[in-house]
Amino acid sequence: MAVAKRIVLRFPQRLVDRPIVSRLVRDYNLDFNILKASVTQDDEGLMVLELSGQQNDYDRGIGYLTTSGVQIQSLSQDVLRNEERCTHCGACVTVCPPHAFEVDPVTRKVLFNDEKCVACGLCIKACPPRAMEVHF
Amino acid sequence: MAKTIGEINEKIKAGKAVVVTAEEIIGIARQDGMKAAAEKVDVVTTGTFAPMCSSGAYFNIGHAKPRIKLGGGRVYLNDVLAYAAFAAADLFIGANALPDDDPRNRVHPGEFNYGGGHVIEELVAGKDIRLSAMAYGTDCYPRKRLETWINIKDLNEAVLFNIRNAYQNYNIAANLSGKTIYTYMGVLKANLGNINYCSAGQLSPLLNDPCYKTIGIGTRIFLGGGVGYVAWQGTQHNPDVPRTEGSVPTRGAGTLAVIGDLKQMTARWLVGTSMLGYGCTLSVGIGVPIPILSEEMVRYTAVTDEEIFGAVVDYSEAYPNLKPDIIAEVSYAQLKSGLVTVQGKEVPTASLSSYSRAVEIANDLKQWILNGQFLLTSPVSPLPGVESGITFKPLKERPIND
């Protein structure tokens, strides 16, 4: 069974200069698409990627990453909307590159489809009441 | 048959008034006709919820022992500068005020995460606010320093007083330049990448009474979740703009100055707001009831988004340089579809005004009237209309050569 999942990888400082993601292709037959990559203030690496392939290859690849010391989180938990704060104005709708926000034509409320979210963070500061929160 | 506000109020007290929202009147007028709708419906409620920059609050903190004269001193509320140029214990805080150490746009675009609008929201929410004051000291007001927590429940008066709200129509913003710009109309992407608008359209108060036949000075309204009043026409009130056949302005036109007791308002309807690269402001909820005194008022309140047009303005060049040029005229129905065609290009749209919150306000106000807890008012004086000759003048700059 083929799978495609978006995950957040955190590389501790000792792993930042090692080729790790490339082995997912070479040894585990997986494809990846890097959605975001950065090095944090503590010299840790952070990468958001979409990983796809067969389920058993995917599981083995994730096992390899974990034993290498890479921390893995699933992406959908990372950008959250504070429902108390959101006023459903709609300012986020055209700011979001993967179109994760959509206005319901009947209620005119803004729907946040976190499956589409790539955690780019553009909505965080563009949101007037600051309702979008990023948790890495 | 024409009705009076007195007659409508009698029906409200008797629990017999027919109250509908500015959305609901559209279907009623269509189905029953204007004449029958005028007989059937007594009040139409409107609503709007959006960033409204010319908002602020004043309050009296009570006298300290020994006394301090804040007037002429410097006062901060949660590090945000408040206006202290009244007597000893009165303060005014504007929605756009910022802490002295906010970096503004030094690194562009600045974030503007906390300002006067946020102080007002926290005050209304019942949170303690840190007051820090410096004064010069007098024989009768000897103190020069004051550091204290204040809370809305201890203030003598706390009053929301917004000098320009509820704009009757507004510019629709686009960006024709080659780089992203950060404006009070939100983030505008390069080369007509998006279009932002900010009006509740068919639910907006002044778009439902385009010639100010019923909304005037003294009109009782929904303000910030409580009851408020129209205090005056707002600043920049500009009735004499191009209008449609139905008298609806196609540019920013009338505005309202509104006032009300902050102590009975709620933080849901006064939300501190940050516009990236622009500044801090306050999103305000306002709803105005419109008495259906005649068939004419049905015609006005039954206005639809298809019949309300606004001007698309380039915020990279025309707006900053005060040029009157517009890119296009589009209807709010087109804007709300999510895509408009401008200069041959399909452009995605976004709103800064929350339509779902506007619906909620119109429904809340409707419920207040149905419950008999909110009576309508006759204006003490009308707002200036087209016939007033009022125009919105630009600044005439005169160089100082001394």
Coordinates of C-alpha atoms in Angstrom, one line a residue:
Chain A
M1 CA 0.0 0.0 0.0
A2 CA 1.4 3.4 -1.0
V3 CA 1.4 6.2 1.6
A4 CA 2.3 9.9 1.5
K5 CA 2.7 11.8 4.8
R6 CA 3.8 15.2 5.8
I7 CA 6.2 15.1 8.8
V8 CA 8.4 17.5 10.8
L9 CA 12.0 16.3 11.4
R10 CA 14.2 17.8 14.1
F11 CA 17.9 17.1 13.7
P12 CA 20.0 17.5 16.9
Q13 CA 23.2 19.6 16.4
R14 CA 25.4 16.4 16.1
L15 CA 23.3 15.3 13.0
V16 CA 23.1 18.5 11.2
D17 CA 26.1 17.9 9.0
R18 CA 25.3 14.2 8.2
P19 CA 23.5 13.1 5.0
I20 CA 20.4 11.4 6.4
V21 CA 17.5 12.3 4.2
S22 CA 19.3 11.1 1.1
R23 CA 19.4 7.5 2.5
L24 CA 15.6 7.5 2.6
V25 CA 15.8 7.4 -1.2
R26 CA 18.8 5.2 -1.6
D27 CA 18.1 2.5 1.0
Y28 CA 14.3 2.7 1.6
N29 CA 12.9 3.5 -1.9
L30 CA 11.1 6.6 -0.6
D31 CA 10.4 9.9 -2.4
F32 CA 10.6 13.2 -0.5
N33 CA 9.5 16.7 -1.2
I34 CA 11.1 19.3 1.1
L35 CA 8.4 21.9 2.1
K36 CA 10.6 23.8 4.6
A37 CA 14.1 23.6 6.0
S38 CA 15.9 25.7 8.5
V39 CA 18.5 25.7 11.2
T40 CA 17.3 27.0 14.6
Q41 CA 19.0 29.3 17.1
D42 CA 20.4 26.3 18.9
D43 CA 22.0 25.0 15.7
E44 CA 19.3 22.3 15.5
G45 CA 18.0 21.4 12.0
L46 CA 14.3 21.5 11.3
M47 CA 12.8 20.1 8.1
V48 CA 9.2 19.8 7.0
L49 CA 8.8 17.2 4.2
E50 CA 6.4 15.0 2.5
L51 CA 7.5 11.4 2.4
S52 CA 5.9 8.9 0.1
G53 CA 6.4 5.3 -0.9
Q54 CA 5.2 1.8 0.1
Q55 CA 3.9 1.4 3.6
N56 CA 6.6 -1.1 4.6
D57 CA 9.4 1.0 3.1
Y58 CA 7.9 4.1 4.9
D59 CA 7.8 2.2 8.3
R60 CA 11.4 1.1 7.8
G61 CA 12.5 4.6 6.8
I62 CA 10.9 6.1 9.9
G63 CA 12.6 3.4 12.0
Y64 CA 16.0 4.4 10.4
L65 CA 15.3 8.1 11.2
T66 CA 14.4 7.4 14.8
T67 CA 17.4 5.2 15.5
S68 CA 19.6 7.9 13.9
G69 CA 18.4 10.3 16.6
V70 CA 16.0 12.4 14.5
Q71 CA 12.9 13.4 16.3
I72 CA 9.7 13.1 14.2
Q73 CA 6.3 14.9 14.6
S74 CA 3.4 14.7 12.3
L75 CA 2.8 18.0 10.6
S76 CA -0.9 18.6 11.1
Q77 CA -0.3 19.3 14.8
D78 CA 2.1 22.1 14.1
V79 CA 0.0 25.0 12.8
L80 CA -3.0 25.4 14.9
R81 CA -5.9 27.9 14.9
N82 CA -6.9 29.4 18.2
E83 CA -10.6 29.1 17.8
E84 CA -11.3 31.6 20.6
R85 CA -9.2 34.3 18.9
C86 CA -10.3 33.7 15.2
T87 CA -12.9 36.2 14.1
H88 CA -13.4 34.6 10.7
C89 CA -12.5 37.8 8.8
G90 CA -10.8 36.0 6.0
A91 CA -7.5 37.9 5.8
C92 CA -5.6 34.6 5.7
V93 CA -7.4 33.2 2.6
T94 CA -5.2 34.7 -0.1
V95 CA -2.0 34.7 1.9
C96 CA -1.8 30.9 2.2
P97 CA 0.2 29.3 -0.8
P98 CA -1.4 25.8 -0.6
H99 CA -4.9 27.3 -0.1
A100 CA -5.5 25.7 3.3
F101 CA -8.1 28.3 4.1
E102 CA -11.5 28.4 2.5
V103 CA -14.6 30.5 3.1
D104 CA -17.8 28.5 3.6
P105 CA -20.1 30.1 1.0
V106 CA -23.2 29.8 3.3
T107 CA -21.9 30.6 6.8
R108 CA -19.0 32.8 5.5
K109 CA -16.8 31.2 8.2
V110 CA -13.2 30.5 7.3
L111 CA -12.5 26.7 7.3
F112 CA -8.9 25.7 8.1
N113 CA -7.9 22.5 6.3
D114 CA -4.8 21.4 8.1
E115 CA -4.3 18.5 5.7
K116 CA -3.3 21.1 3.1
C117 CA -1.1 23.1 5.5
V118 CA 2.7 23.0 4.7
A119 CA 3.6 25.0 7.8
C120 CA 5.2 27.8 5.9
G121 CA 4.1 30.2 8.6
L122 CA 2.9 33.0 6.3
C123 CA -0.5 33.1 8.0
I124 CA 1.0 33.6 11.5
K125 CA 1.8 37.3 11.1
A126 CA -0.8 38.0 8.5
C127 CA -3.6 37.1 10.8
P128 CA -5.0 40.4 12.3
P129 CA -6.2 38.9 15.6
R130 CA -3.1 36.6 15.8
A131 CA -5.2 33.5 15.9
M132 CA -2.8 31.2 14.0
E133 CA -0.1 29.6 16.1
V134 CA 2.9 27.5 15.1
H135 CA 4.1 24.8 17.4
F136 CA 7.4 23.2 16.4
Chain B
M1 CA -49.0 53.3 5.6
A2 CA -46.2 55.2 7.3
K3 CA -45.3 54.3 10.8
T4 CA -43.6 56.3 13.6
I5 CA -40.8 55.3 15.9
G6 CA -43.2 55.8 18.8
E7 CA -45.6 53.2 17.3
I8 CA -42.8 50.8 16.6
N9 CA -41.6 51.1 20.3
E10 CA -45.2 50.4 21.5
K11 CA -45.1 47.2 19.5
I12 CA -41.7 46.3 20.8
K13 CA -43.0 46.8 24.4
A14 CA -46.0 44.6 23.7
G15 CA -43.8 41.9 22.2
K16 CA -45.5 42.3 18.8
A17 CA -42.8 44.0 16.7
V18 CA -41.6 42.2 13.6
V19 CA -37.9 42.4 13.5
V20 CA -35.7 40.9 10.7
T21 CA -32.0 41.2 9.7
A22 CA -30.8 43.1 6.7
E23 CA -30.2 39.7 5.1
E24 CA -33.7 38.5 5.8
I25 CA -35.5 41.6 4.5
I26 CA -34.1 40.8 1.0
G27 CA -36.1 37.7 0.7
I28 CA -39.2 39.2 2.3
A29 CA -39.2 42.2 0.0
R30 CA -38.7 39.9 -3.0
Q31 CA -41.5 37.6 -2.0
D32 CA -44.1 40.0 -0.6
G33 CA -43.2 43.2 -2.5
M34 CA -42.0 46.5 -1.1
K35 CA -45.5 47.7 0.0
A36 CA -46.5 44.6 1.9
A37 CA -43.0 44.2 3.4
A38 CA -43.3 47.8 4.7
E39 CA -46.5 47.0 6.4
K40 CA -45.3 43.7 7.8
V41 CA -41.8 44.6 9.1
D42 CA -41.1 47.1 11.8
V43 CA -37.3 47.0 12.2
V44 CA -34.4 45.8 10.2
T45 CA -31.1 45.1 12.0
T46 CA -27.7 45.6 10.5
G47 CA -24.2 44.6 11.7
T48 CA -20.5 45.0 10.9
F49 CA -17.3 43.7 12.6
A50 CA -14.0 44.9 11.3
P51 CA -10.8 46.7 12.2
M52 CA -11.8 50.4 12.9
C53 CA -8.7 52.4 13.5
S54 CA -10.2 55.7 14.8
S55 CA -11.3 54.0 18.0
G56 CA -10.4 54.7 21.6
A57 CA -11.5 54.8 25.2
Y58 CA -11.4 57.3 28.0
F59 CA -11.6 56.7 31.7
N60 CA -11.2 58.2 35.1
I61 CA -9.0 56.2 37.5
G62 CA -9.9 58.0 40.7
H63 CA -7.6 60.1 42.8
A64 CA -4.5 58.7 44.4
K65 CA -3.5 59.6 48.0
P66 CA -1.5 61.8 48.0
R67 CA -2.8 63.2 44.8
I68 CA -1.1 63.2 41.4
K69 CA -2.0 65.3 38.3
L70 CA -1.7 63.1 35.2
G71 CA -2.7 66.1 33.0
G72 CA 0.5 67.3 31.3
G73 CA 2.4 64.2 32.4
R74 CA 3.2 61.0 30.7
V75 CA 1.1 57.9 31.3
Y76 CA 1.6 54.3 30.0
L77 CA -0.9 51.4 30.2
N78 CA 0.9 48.1 29.8
D79 CA 3.8 50.2 28.3
V80 CA 1.4 51.7 25.7
L81 CA 1.3 55.5 25.7
A82 CA -2.0 56.9 26.7
Y83 CA -3.1 60.5 26.2
A84 CA -2.9 62.5 29.5
A85 CA -3.7 66.1 28.7
F86 CA -6.9 66.5 30.7
A87 CA -7.3 67.1 34.4
A88 CA -5.8 65.0 37.2
A89 CA -7.3 61.5 36.7
D90 CA -8.7 61.3 33.1
L91 CA -7.0 59.3 30.4
F92 CA -7.6 58.5 26.7
I93 CA -6.1 55.6 24.9
G94 CA -6.3 55.3 21.1
A95 CA -6.4 52.0 19.3
N96 CA -3.2 52.7 17.3
A97 CA -1.0 53.7 20.3
L98 CA 2.3 51.6 20.6
P99 CA 4.8 51.0 23.4
D100 CA 7.8 53.3 23.1
D101 CA 10.1 50.3 22.6
D102 CA 8.1 48.7 19.8
P103 CA 10.5 48.4 16.9
R104 CA 7.7 49.7 14.5
N105 CA 8.8 49.1 10.9
R106 CA 12.6 49.2 11.6
V107 CA 12.7 45.7 10.4
H108 CA 10.0 45.7 7.7
P109 CA 7.3 44.5 7.9
G110 CA 6.9 45.2 11.6
E111 CA 4.7 42.8 13.6
F112 CA 2.8 45.2 15.9
N113 CA 1.7 42.5 18.3
Y114 CA 0.5 44.8 21.1
G115 CA -0.9 48.3 21.2
G116 CA -3.8 50.5 22.3
G117 CA -6.4 48.2 20.8
H118 CA -5.1 45.3 22.8
V119 CA -5.1 47.3 26.0
I120 CA -8.8 48.2 25.4
E121 CA -9.6 44.5 24.7
E122 CA -7.8 43.4 28.0
L123 CA -9.4 46.1 30.0
V124 CA -12.9 45.1 28.7
A125 CA -12.0 41.4 29.5
G126 CA -11.5 42.4 33.1
K127 CA -7.8 41.9 33.2
D128 CA -5.6 44.1 35.4
I129 CA -3.7 46.7 33.5
R130 CA -0.3 48.2 34.6
L131 CA -0.4 52.0 34.9
S132 CA 2.8 53.9 35.0
A133 CA 2.7 57.7 35.3
M134 CA 5.2 60.5 35.5
A135 CA 3.9 64.0 36.5
Y136 CA 5.6 67.3 37.4
G137 CA 4.1 67.8 40.8
T138 CA 2.2 70.9 42.1
D139 CA 1.3 72.2 45.6
C140 CA -2.1 70.6 45.3
Y141 CA -1.0 67.5 43.4
P142 CA 2.4 66.8 44.9
R143 CA 3.1 63.3 43.5
K144 CA 5.4 62.8 40.6
R145 CA 5.3 59.0 40.2
L146 CA 2.6 56.5 40.2
E147 CA 2.9 52.7 39.5
T148 CA -0.3 50.7 40.0
W149 CA -2.5 48.0 38.7
I150 CA -5.9 49.2 37.5
N151 CA -9.0 47.2 36.7
I152 CA -12.1 48.3 34.8
K153 CA -14.4 47.4 37.7
D154 CA -12.6 50.1 39.9
L155 CA -12.6 52.9 37.3
N156 CA -15.1 55.7 37.9
E157 CA -16.1 55.9 34.2
A158 CA -14.8 53.8 31.3
V159 CA -16.2 54.9 27.9
L160 CA -15.6 53.7 24.4
F161 CA -15.5 56.7 22.1
N162 CA -14.7 56.1 18.5
I163 CA -14.4 59.1 16.3
R164 CA -14.7 57.3 13.0
N165 CA -16.4 53.9 12.6
A166 CA -18.7 52.0 10.3
Y167 CA -17.6 53.5 7.0
Q168 CA -20.3 53.5 4.4
N169 CA -18.5 51.5 1.7
Y170 CA -14.7 51.5 1.4
N171 CA -11.8 51.2 -0.9
I172 CA -11.0 47.7 -2.3
A173 CA -7.3 47.2 -2.2
A174 CA -4.9 45.8 -4.8
N175 CA -1.2 46.1 -5.5
L176 CA 0.0 46.8 -9.1
S177 CA 3.7 46.9 -8.2
G178 CA 6.2 44.1 -8.5
K179 CA 6.7 43.5 -4.7
T180 CA 4.5 42.5 -1.8
I181 CA 3.2 45.5 0.2
Y182 CA 2.0 45.5 3.8
T183 CA -1.0 47.9 4.3
Y184 CA -3.9 48.6 6.7
M185 CA -5.8 46.6 4.0
G186 CA -3.7 43.5 4.8
V187 CA -0.9 41.8 2.9
L188 CA -1.2 42.7 -0.8
K189 CA 0.7 40.4 -3.2
A190 CA 2.7 41.8 -6.2
N191 CA 1.2 42.2 -9.7
L192 CA -2.4 42.1 -8.7
G193 CA -1.9 38.9 -6.7
N194 CA -4.9 39.4 -4.5
I195 CA -7.6 41.9 -3.7
N196 CA -8.8 42.7 -0.1
Y197 CA -12.0 44.4 0.8
C198 CA -13.5 45.5 4.1
S199 CA -17.2 46.0 4.3
A200 CA -20.2 43.9 5.5
G201 CA -21.9 44.9 2.2
Q202 CA -25.6 44.2 2.4
L203 CA -25.5 43.9 6.2
S204 CA -23.4 47.1 6.8
P205 CA -25.3 49.8 8.8
L206 CA -24.9 52.9 6.6
L207 CA -25.3 50.9 3.3
N208 CA -28.9 50.1 4.5
D209 CA -29.7 53.7 5.2
P210 CA -27.7 55.3 2.4
C211 CA -29.3 58.8 2.7
Y212 CA -29.2 58.8 6.5
K213 CA -33.1 59.0 6.8
T214 CA -33.2 57.2 10.2
I215 CA -29.6 57.0 11.5
G216 CA -28.6 60.2 13.1
I217 CA -27.1 61.8 16.2
G218 CA -28.5 60.0 19.3
T219 CA -29.4 56.8 17.6
R220 CA -29.1 53.9 20.0
I221 CA -27.0 51.0 18.7
F222 CA -25.2 47.7 19.4
L223 CA -21.6 48.7 20.2
G224 CA -18.9 46.3 21.3
G225 CA -21.5 43.8 22.6
G226 CA -23.3 46.4 24.7
V227 CA -25.5 49.4 24.1
G228 CA -24.0 52.6 22.6
Y229 CA -25.1 55.7 20.7
V230 CA -24.2 57.6 17.6
A231 CA -22.5 60.7 19.0
W232 CA -21.9 62.6 15.8
Q233 CA -21.0 62.0 12.2
G234 CA -17.6 60.4 12.1
T235 CA -14.5 62.3 10.9
Q236 CA -14.1 62.3 7.1
H237 CA -17.9 62.0 6.7
N238 CA -18.2 62.5 3.0
P239 CA -21.8 62.1 1.7
D240 CA -21.3 63.7 -1.7
V241 CA -19.7 60.8 -3.6
P242 CA -20.9 58.9 -6.7
R243 CA -23.9 56.8 -6.0
T244 CA -25.9 54.1 -7.8
E245 CA -29.5 54.6 -8.9
G246 CA -30.5 53.2 -5.5
S247 CA -28.6 56.0 -3.8
V248 CA -25.9 53.6 -2.6
P249 CA -22.4 55.2 -2.5
T250 CA -19.8 53.6 -4.7
R251 CA -16.9 55.1 -2.6
G252 CA -16.2 55.5 1.1
A253 CA -18.9 58.0 2.1
G254 CA -20.6 58.5 5.5
T255 CA -19.1 57.6 8.8
L256 CA -20.2 57.5 12.5
A257 CA -18.7 58.7 15.7
V258 CA -20.0 56.3 18.4
I259 CA -19.9 56.3 22.2
G260 CA -20.9 53.8 24.9
D261 CA -20.2 52.5 28.4
L262 CA -17.2 50.2 28.1
K263 CA -18.2 48.4 31.3
Q264 CA -21.1 46.7 29.7
M265 CA -19.2 45.7 26.5
T266 CA -17.4 42.4 25.9
A267 CA -14.0 41.4 24.5
R268 CA -15.6 39.2 21.9
W269 CA -16.7 42.4 20.1
L270 CA -13.6 44.6 20.8
V271 CA -10.6 42.6 19.6
G272 CA -7.1 44.0 19.6
T273 CA -5.8 43.6 16.0
S274 CA -2.4 43.7 14.4
M275 CA -1.8 44.6 10.8
L276 CA 1.5 43.3 9.6
G277 CA 3.8 46.2 8.5
Y278 CA 1.1 48.8 9.4
G279 CA 0.3 48.9 13.1
C280 CA -2.1 48.1 15.9
T281 CA -5.9 48.7 15.8
L282 CA -9.1 47.5 17.3
S283 CA -11.8 45.4 15.6
V284 CA -15.2 46.7 16.6
G285 CA -18.6 45.2 16.4
I286 CA -21.4 47.7 15.6
G287 CA -25.1 47.0 14.8
V288 CA -27.7 49.7 14.0
P289 CA -31.5 49.1 14.0
I290 CA -33.3 50.7 11.1
P291 CA -37.0 51.5 11.7
I292 CA -39.2 50.7 8.7
L293 CA -41.1 53.9 8.7
S294 CA -42.1 53.7 5.0
E295 CA -41.8 51.7 1.8
E296 CA -38.7 53.7 1.0
M297 CA -36.9 52.2 4.0
V298 CA -37.7 48.7 2.7
R299 CA -36.2 49.6 -0.6
Y300 CA -33.0 50.8 1.1
T301 CA -32.7 47.9 3.5
A302 CA -33.4 45.2 0.9
V303 CA -30.2 46.2 -0.9
T304 CA -28.1 43.2 -2.0
D305 CA -24.4 42.6 -2.5
E306 CA -25.1 42.6 -6.3
E307 CA -26.2 46.2 -6.0
I308 CA -23.3 47.5 -3.9
F309 CA -20.2 48.5 -5.8
G310 CA -16.8 49.6 -4.6
A311 CA -13.7 51.0 -6.2
V312 CA -10.5 48.9 -6.5
V313 CA -7.5 51.1 -5.7
D314 CA -3.8 50.5 -6.2
Y315 CA -2.2 50.7 -2.7
S316 CA 1.3 50.7 -4.1
E317 CA 1.0 54.0 -6.0
A318 CA -2.4 55.7 -6.3
Y319 CA -3.3 55.5 -2.6
P320 CA 0.0 56.6 -1.0
N321 CA 0.3 59.5 -3.4
L322 CA -3.3 60.6 -3.0
K323 CA -4.2 60.1 -6.7
P324 CA -7.9 59.6 -7.4
D325 CA -7.3 56.9 -10.0
I326 CA -9.2 53.6 -9.6
I327 CA -8.5 50.3 -11.3
A328 CA -12.0 49.0 -11.6
E329 CA -15.5 49.0 -10.0
V330 CA -16.7 45.6 -8.7
S331 CA -19.7 44.5 -6.7
Y332 CA -19.6 42.9 -3.3
A333 CA -21.3 39.8 -4.7
Q334 CA -18.3 39.4 -7.1
L335 CA -15.9 40.0 -4.2
K336 CA -17.6 37.4 -2.0
S337 CA -17.5 34.8 -4.8
G338 CA -13.7 34.6 -4.0
L339 CA -12.6 35.7 -7.5
V340 CA -12.9 38.9 -9.5
T341 CA -11.7 39.7 -13.0
V342 CA -9.7 42.9 -13.0
Q343 CA -7.5 44.1 -16.0
G344 CA -8.3 40.8 -17.7
K345 CA -6.9 38.8 -14.8
E346 CA -8.8 36.5 -12.4
V347 CA -7.7 37.7 -8.9
P348 CA -8.5 35.9 -5.6
T349 CA -10.2 38.1 -3.0
A350 CA -10.1 38.1 0.8
S351 CA -12.1 40.0 3.4
L352 CA -10.9 41.9 6.4
S353 CA -14.4 42.4 7.7
S354 CA -16.0 39.3 9.3
Y355 CA -19.3 38.7 7.6
S356 CA -20.2 35.8 9.9
R357 CA -19.7 38.1 13.0
A358 CA -21.8 40.8 11.2
V359 CA -24.6 38.2 10.9
E360 CA -24.2 37.4 14.6
I361 CA -24.5 41.1 15.6
A362 CA -27.6 41.6 13.4
N363 CA -29.2 38.5 15.1
D364 CA -28.2 39.6 18.6
L365 CA -29.7 43.1 18.1
K366 CA -32.8 41.5 16.6
Q367 CA -33.1 39.3 19.7
W368 CA -32.6 42.3 22.1
I369 CA -35.5 44.1 20.3
L370 CA -37.7 41.0 20.3
N371 CA -37.1 40.6 24.0
G372 CA -38.3 44.2 24.6
Q373 CA -34.9 45.2 26.1
F374 CA -33.9 47.6 23.4
L375 CA -36.1 50.4 22.2
L376 CA -35.5 52.5 19.1
T377 CA -34.7 56.2 19.2
S378 CA -35.5 59.2 17.0
P379 CA -32.3 61.1 16.0
V380 CA -31.8 64.3 18.0
S381 CA -30.4 65.7 14.7
P382 CA -29.8 64.1 11.3
L383 CA -26.4 63.4 9.9
P384 CA -25.3 65.8 7.1
G385 CA -26.5 64.4 3.8
V386 CA -25.5 65.2 0.2
E387 CA -27.4 68.5 0.4
S388 CA -25.1 69.7 3.3
G389 CA -22.3 70.5 0.8
I390 CA -19.8 68.8 3.1
T391 CA -16.7 67.6 1.3
F392 CA -13.7 65.7 2.5
K393 CA -10.8 68.0 1.8
P394 CA -7.2 67.0 1.4
L395 CA -4.6 68.8 3.5
K396 CA -3.5 72.1 2.0
E397 CA 0.2 72.1 2.9
R398 CA 1.7 75.5 3.4
P399 CA 5.5 75.6 3.7
I400 CA 6.8 77.4 6.8
N401 CA 9.6 79.7 5.7
D402 CA 10.8 81.3 8.9

